[in-house]
Amino acid sequence: MTENIEIDELIEDFNQYIKLVATGSITIAESFRNKQVEIALKEVTNFVEGMNWLITANNYFKTQNVISMFNEQKIVGFFEEINEGLTMQDYFLVADLFEYEIAQYFADIPVVTVKN
């Protein structure tokens, strides 16, 4: 019974966090476009930490009876593109990535559910 409560809480937290990522991605994009690079870089760090939590939770879901459409490889691809843009200091490229790719991905991802 306790394990079911814990998995239900994790699913709820996961789904709530997913909903926030699209908005947070737009905020990151705006920070880069407004040349608030220091703020944007802190937000990117928070984004990476959040993605690592989502990946960990998603891997746990795979061991349980939980359906998740979260694509870990897609996130790794985003990490690579973010890193490439930051390395080149092309903040407008990174802003576009957050606004048009990352935000869209998270706006479209279905919620996590338990298999019946």
Short mmCIF file of N, CA and C in Angstrom, two decimals:
data_model
loop_
_atom_site.label_atom_id
_atom_site.label_comp_id
_atom_site.label_asym_id
_atom_site.label_seq_id
_atom_site.Cartn_x
_atom_site.Cartn_y
_atom_site.Cartn_z
N MET A 1 0.82 -1.19 0.00
CA MET A 1 0.00 0.00 0.00
C MET A 1 0.87 1.26 0.00
N THR A 2 1.89 1.28 0.84
CA THR A 2 2.77 2.45 0.93
C THR A 2 3.47 2.70 -0.40
N GLU A 3 3.91 1.61 -1.06
CA GLU A 3 4.60 1.77 -2.35
C GLU A 3 3.67 2.40 -3.38
N ASN A 4 2.38 2.02 -3.36
CA ASN A 4 1.41 2.60 -4.30
C ASN A 4 1.24 4.10 -4.05
N ILE A 5 1.22 4.50 -2.77
CA ILE A 5 1.11 5.91 -2.44
C ILE A 5 2.34 6.65 -2.93
N GLU A 6 3.52 6.06 -2.73
CA GLU A 6 4.76 6.70 -3.16
C GLU A 6 4.81 6.85 -4.68
N ILE A 7 4.41 5.82 -5.41
CA ILE A 7 4.45 5.92 -6.87
C ILE A 7 3.42 6.93 -7.35
N ASP A 8 2.26 6.97 -6.70
CA ASP A 8 1.24 7.97 -7.07
C ASP A 8 1.76 9.38 -6.83
N GLU A 9 2.46 9.61 -5.74
CA GLU A 9 3.03 10.92 -5.45
C GLU A 9 4.11 11.28 -6.45
N LEU A 10 4.94 10.30 -6.81
CA LEU A 10 5.99 10.54 -7.79
C LEU A 10 5.39 10.89 -9.15
N ILE A 11 4.36 10.17 -9.55
CA ILE A 11 3.69 10.45 -10.83
C ILE A 11 3.10 11.86 -10.80
N GLU A 12 2.45 12.22 -9.70
CA GLU A 12 1.87 13.55 -9.58
C GLU A 12 2.95 14.63 -9.67
N ASP A 13 4.05 14.45 -8.94
CA ASP A 13 5.16 15.41 -8.98
C ASP A 13 5.75 15.51 -10.38
N PHE A 14 5.94 14.36 -11.02
CA PHE A 14 6.49 14.29 -12.36
C PHE A 14 5.61 15.07 -13.34
N ASN A 15 4.31 14.79 -13.31
CA ASN A 15 3.38 15.46 -14.21
C ASN A 15 3.32 16.97 -13.96
N GLN A 16 3.34 17.37 -12.70
CA GLN A 16 3.33 18.80 -12.37
C GLN A 16 4.60 19.48 -12.88
N TYR A 17 5.73 18.81 -12.69
CA TYR A 17 6.99 19.40 -13.15
C TYR A 17 7.01 19.53 -14.67
N ILE A 18 6.55 18.51 -15.36
CA ILE A 18 6.50 18.54 -16.83
C ILE A 18 5.74 19.78 -17.30
N LYS A 19 4.61 20.09 -16.64
CA LYS A 19 3.79 21.24 -17.03
C LYS A 19 4.56 22.55 -16.88
N LEU A 20 5.49 22.61 -15.94
CA LEU A 20 6.23 23.85 -15.68
C LEU A 20 7.40 24.06 -16.64
N VAL A 21 7.87 22.99 -17.26
CA VAL A 21 9.08 23.09 -18.08
C VAL A 21 8.86 23.97 -19.31
N ALA A 22 7.71 23.88 -19.95
CA ALA A 22 7.47 24.70 -21.14
C ALA A 22 7.55 26.19 -20.80
N THR A 23 6.88 26.58 -19.72
CA THR A 23 6.92 27.98 -19.29
C THR A 23 8.33 28.39 -18.88
N GLY A 24 9.01 27.53 -18.15
CA GLY A 24 10.38 27.81 -17.74
C GLY A 24 11.31 27.95 -18.93
N SER A 25 11.07 27.17 -19.97
CA SER A 25 11.89 27.25 -21.18
C SER A 25 11.72 28.59 -21.87
N ILE A 26 10.51 29.10 -21.89
CA ILE A 26 10.26 30.42 -22.48
C ILE A 26 10.97 31.50 -21.66
N THR A 27 10.94 31.35 -20.34
CA THR A 27 11.64 32.30 -19.47
C THR A 27 13.13 32.31 -19.75
N ILE A 28 13.71 31.12 -19.93
CA ILE A 28 15.14 31.03 -20.26
C ILE A 28 15.41 31.73 -21.59
N ALA A 29 14.58 31.46 -22.58
CA ALA A 29 14.75 32.08 -23.90
C ALA A 29 14.70 33.60 -23.79
N GLU A 30 13.74 34.10 -23.05
CA GLU A 30 13.61 35.56 -22.89
C GLU A 30 14.82 36.15 -22.18
N SER A 31 15.35 35.44 -21.19
CA SER A 31 16.54 35.94 -20.49
C SER A 31 17.72 36.06 -21.44
N PHE A 32 17.91 35.05 -22.28
CA PHE A 32 19.00 35.12 -23.26
C PHE A 32 18.77 36.26 -24.25
N ARG A 33 17.55 36.40 -24.74
CA ARG A 33 17.26 37.45 -25.72
C ARG A 33 17.39 38.84 -25.14
N ASN A 34 17.14 38.97 -23.85
CA ASN A 34 17.26 40.26 -23.17
C ASN A 34 18.68 40.50 -22.66
N LYS A 35 19.61 39.65 -23.11
CA LYS A 35 21.03 39.76 -22.76
C LYS A 35 21.28 39.69 -21.25
N GLN A 36 20.42 38.93 -20.58
CA GLN A 36 20.60 38.65 -19.15
C GLN A 36 21.26 37.27 -19.04
N VAL A 37 22.47 37.20 -19.57
CA VAL A 37 23.15 35.92 -19.73
C VAL A 37 23.40 35.25 -18.39
N GLU A 38 23.82 36.01 -17.40
CA GLU A 38 24.11 35.41 -16.09
C GLU A 38 22.85 34.77 -15.50
N ILE A 39 21.75 35.46 -15.59
CA ILE A 39 20.48 34.92 -15.09
C ILE A 39 20.09 33.69 -15.91
N ALA A 40 20.20 33.79 -17.22
CA ALA A 40 19.84 32.68 -18.10
C ALA A 40 20.68 31.44 -17.81
N LEU A 41 21.97 31.63 -17.57
CA LEU A 41 22.84 30.48 -17.29
C LEU A 41 22.45 29.80 -15.98
N LYS A 42 22.04 30.58 -14.99
CA LYS A 42 21.55 29.98 -13.73
C LYS A 42 20.27 29.19 -14.00
N GLU A 43 19.41 29.74 -14.83
CA GLU A 43 18.17 29.04 -15.19
C GLU A 43 18.47 27.75 -15.96
N VAL A 44 19.47 27.78 -16.81
CA VAL A 44 19.86 26.58 -17.55
C VAL A 44 20.37 25.52 -16.58
N THR A 45 21.13 25.93 -15.58
CA THR A 45 21.60 24.99 -14.56
C THR A 45 20.42 24.34 -13.86
N ASN A 46 19.42 25.14 -13.50
CA ASN A 46 18.21 24.59 -12.87
C ASN A 46 17.47 23.65 -13.81
N PHE A 47 17.44 24.02 -15.09
CA PHE A 47 16.81 23.17 -16.10
C PHE A 47 17.49 21.81 -16.16
N VAL A 48 18.82 21.81 -16.21
CA VAL A 48 19.59 20.56 -16.28
C VAL A 48 19.32 19.70 -15.04
N GLU A 49 19.32 20.32 -13.87
CA GLU A 49 19.04 19.57 -12.64
C GLU A 49 17.63 18.97 -12.69
N GLY A 50 16.68 19.75 -13.17
CA GLY A 50 15.31 19.25 -13.30
C GLY A 50 15.21 18.10 -14.28
N MET A 51 15.92 18.20 -15.39
CA MET A 51 15.90 17.13 -16.38
C MET A 51 16.52 15.85 -15.81
N ASN A 52 17.58 16.01 -15.03
CA ASN A 52 18.20 14.84 -14.40
C ASN A 52 17.22 14.17 -13.45
N TRP A 53 16.42 14.96 -12.71
CA TRP A 53 15.40 14.39 -11.83
C TRP A 53 14.34 13.66 -12.65
N LEU A 54 13.89 14.28 -13.76
CA LEU A 54 12.89 13.64 -14.61
C LEU A 54 13.42 12.33 -15.19
N ILE A 55 14.67 12.31 -15.61
CA ILE A 55 15.27 11.09 -16.16
C ILE A 55 15.32 10.01 -15.09
N THR A 56 15.74 10.37 -13.88
CA THR A 56 15.80 9.39 -12.78
C THR A 56 14.41 8.83 -12.48
N ALA A 57 13.42 9.72 -12.38
CA ALA A 57 12.05 9.28 -12.11
C ALA A 57 11.55 8.40 -13.26
N ASN A 58 11.82 8.80 -14.49
CA ASN A 58 11.37 8.03 -15.64
C ASN A 58 11.99 6.64 -15.66
N ASN A 59 13.25 6.54 -15.30
CA ASN A 59 13.90 5.23 -15.23
C ASN A 59 13.25 4.35 -14.15
N TYR A 60 12.85 4.97 -13.05
CA TYR A 60 12.13 4.23 -12.01
C TYR A 60 10.78 3.75 -12.54
N PHE A 61 10.09 4.61 -13.30
CA PHE A 61 8.80 4.23 -13.88
C PHE A 61 8.92 2.98 -14.73
N LYS A 62 10.05 2.84 -15.42
CA LYS A 62 10.26 1.68 -16.29
C LYS A 62 10.26 0.37 -15.49
N THR A 63 10.61 0.45 -14.20
CA THR A 63 10.63 -0.75 -13.36
C THR A 63 9.29 -1.01 -12.70
N GLN A 64 8.38 -0.07 -12.84
CA GLN A 64 7.06 -0.17 -12.24
C GLN A 64 6.02 -0.35 -13.35
N ASN A 65 4.77 -0.29 -13.00
CA ASN A 65 3.70 -0.47 -13.96
C ASN A 65 3.21 0.90 -14.44
N VAL A 66 4.15 1.71 -14.96
CA VAL A 66 3.85 3.10 -15.28
C VAL A 66 4.18 3.37 -16.75
N ILE A 67 3.26 4.07 -17.41
CA ILE A 67 3.44 4.44 -18.82
C ILE A 67 3.94 5.88 -18.89
N SER A 68 5.07 6.07 -19.54
CA SER A 68 5.64 7.40 -19.71
C SER A 68 6.10 7.57 -21.14
N MET A 69 5.74 8.69 -21.73
CA MET A 69 6.18 9.01 -23.09
C MET A 69 7.40 9.92 -23.07
N PHE A 70 7.96 10.13 -21.88
CA PHE A 70 9.15 10.97 -21.72
C PHE A 70 10.30 10.30 -22.44
N ASN A 71 10.96 11.04 -23.33
CA ASN A 71 12.00 10.49 -24.18
C ASN A 71 13.37 10.97 -23.70
N GLU A 72 14.06 10.12 -22.97
CA GLU A 72 15.37 10.46 -22.40
C GLU A 72 16.37 10.84 -23.50
N GLN A 73 16.34 10.15 -24.61
CA GLN A 73 17.29 10.44 -25.69
C GLN A 73 17.04 11.83 -26.28
N LYS A 74 15.79 12.25 -26.31
CA LYS A 74 15.45 13.59 -26.79
C LYS A 74 16.08 14.63 -25.86
N ILE A 75 16.03 14.38 -24.56
CA ILE A 75 16.60 15.30 -23.58
C ILE A 75 18.11 15.36 -23.73
N VAL A 76 18.74 14.21 -23.93
CA VAL A 76 20.19 14.18 -24.15
C VAL A 76 20.54 14.99 -25.39
N GLY A 77 19.73 14.88 -26.43
CA GLY A 77 19.93 15.68 -27.64
C GLY A 77 19.82 17.17 -27.35
N PHE A 78 18.84 17.53 -26.53
CA PHE A 78 18.71 18.95 -26.14
C PHE A 78 19.95 19.41 -25.39
N PHE A 79 20.43 18.56 -24.47
CA PHE A 79 21.65 18.90 -23.71
C PHE A 79 22.81 19.18 -24.66
N GLU A 80 22.97 18.32 -25.67
CA GLU A 80 24.07 18.48 -26.62
C GLU A 80 23.93 19.79 -27.40
N GLU A 81 22.70 20.09 -27.84
CA GLU A 81 22.49 21.33 -28.60
C GLU A 81 22.69 22.57 -27.72
N ILE A 82 22.22 22.51 -26.48
CA ILE A 82 22.43 23.62 -25.55
C ILE A 82 23.91 23.85 -25.34
N ASN A 83 24.64 22.77 -25.08
CA ASN A 83 26.08 22.86 -24.85
C ASN A 83 26.80 23.45 -26.06
N GLU A 84 26.42 23.00 -27.24
CA GLU A 84 27.05 23.51 -28.46
C GLU A 84 26.80 25.01 -28.61
N GLY A 85 25.56 25.44 -28.40
CA GLY A 85 25.23 26.86 -28.51
C GLY A 85 25.95 27.70 -27.47
N LEU A 86 26.02 27.19 -26.24
CA LEU A 86 26.70 27.93 -25.17
C LEU A 86 28.20 28.00 -25.44
N THR A 87 28.76 26.93 -25.95
CA THR A 87 30.19 26.90 -26.27
C THR A 87 30.52 27.97 -27.31
N MET A 88 29.64 28.15 -28.28
CA MET A 88 29.84 29.16 -29.32
C MET A 88 29.39 30.55 -28.86
N GLN A 89 28.82 30.62 -27.65
CA GLN A 89 28.24 31.85 -27.11
C GLN A 89 27.18 32.42 -28.05
N ASP A 90 26.46 31.51 -28.70
CA ASP A 90 25.36 31.90 -29.59
C ASP A 90 24.07 31.82 -28.77
N TYR A 91 23.83 32.88 -28.00
CA TYR A 91 22.73 32.88 -27.06
C TYR A 91 21.37 32.96 -27.76
N PHE A 92 21.35 33.51 -28.95
CA PHE A 92 20.08 33.54 -29.69
C PHE A 92 19.73 32.14 -30.20
N LEU A 93 20.72 31.37 -30.59
CA LEU A 93 20.48 29.97 -30.96
C LEU A 93 19.93 29.20 -29.77
N VAL A 94 20.55 29.38 -28.60
CA VAL A 94 20.09 28.69 -27.40
C VAL A 94 18.68 29.14 -27.04
N ALA A 95 18.40 30.44 -27.17
CA ALA A 95 17.06 30.95 -26.90
C ALA A 95 16.03 30.30 -27.82
N ASP A 96 16.37 30.20 -29.10
CA ASP A 96 15.46 29.56 -30.07
C ASP A 96 15.24 28.09 -29.71
N LEU A 97 16.28 27.42 -29.30
CA LEU A 97 16.17 26.02 -28.90
C LEU A 97 15.18 25.88 -27.74
N PHE A 98 15.33 26.72 -26.74
CA PHE A 98 14.43 26.64 -25.59
C PHE A 98 12.99 26.98 -25.97
N GLU A 99 12.83 28.02 -26.80
CA GLU A 99 11.47 28.45 -27.13
C GLU A 99 10.76 27.52 -28.11
N TYR A 100 11.45 27.14 -29.17
CA TYR A 100 10.78 26.44 -30.26
C TYR A 100 10.89 24.92 -30.22
N GLU A 101 11.88 24.39 -29.54
CA GLU A 101 12.02 22.94 -29.48
C GLU A 101 11.69 22.39 -28.09
N ILE A 102 12.38 22.89 -27.07
CA ILE A 102 12.20 22.34 -25.72
C ILE A 102 10.81 22.66 -25.19
N ALA A 103 10.41 23.93 -25.26
CA ALA A 103 9.08 24.31 -24.77
C ALA A 103 7.99 23.53 -25.49
N GLN A 104 8.14 23.38 -26.80
CA GLN A 104 7.13 22.65 -27.59
C GLN A 104 7.08 21.18 -27.19
N TYR A 105 8.24 20.58 -27.02
CA TYR A 105 8.29 19.17 -26.62
C TYR A 105 7.52 18.97 -25.30
N PHE A 106 7.78 19.83 -24.33
CA PHE A 106 7.14 19.66 -23.03
C PHE A 106 5.68 20.09 -23.04
N ALA A 107 5.29 20.97 -23.92
CA ALA A 107 3.88 21.34 -24.04
C ALA A 107 3.06 20.19 -24.62
N ASP A 108 3.69 19.36 -25.44
CA ASP A 108 2.99 18.29 -26.14
C ASP A 108 3.06 16.92 -25.44
N ILE A 109 3.93 16.75 -24.46
CA ILE A 109 4.12 15.44 -23.86
C ILE A 109 2.89 15.05 -23.02
N PRO A 110 2.39 13.83 -23.22
CA PRO A 110 1.23 13.39 -22.43
C PRO A 110 1.64 13.08 -20.98
N VAL A 111 0.65 13.14 -20.11
CA VAL A 111 0.93 12.86 -18.70
C VAL A 111 1.27 11.38 -18.51
N VAL A 112 1.97 11.12 -17.43
CA VAL A 112 2.34 9.76 -17.06
C VAL A 112 1.15 9.11 -16.37
N THR A 113 0.90 7.84 -16.70
CA THR A 113 -0.21 7.11 -16.10
C THR A 113 0.23 5.72 -15.68
N VAL A 114 -0.55 5.12 -14.80
CA VAL A 114 -0.29 3.75 -14.36
C VAL A 114 -1.00 2.80 -15.31
N LYS A 115 -0.30 1.71 -15.70
CA LYS A 115 -0.92 0.70 -16.55
C LYS A 115 -2.01 -0.02 -15.77
N ASN A 116 -3.05 -0.40 -16.47
CA ASN A 116 -4.13 -1.18 -15.82
C ASN A 116 -3.88 -2.65 -15.92
#
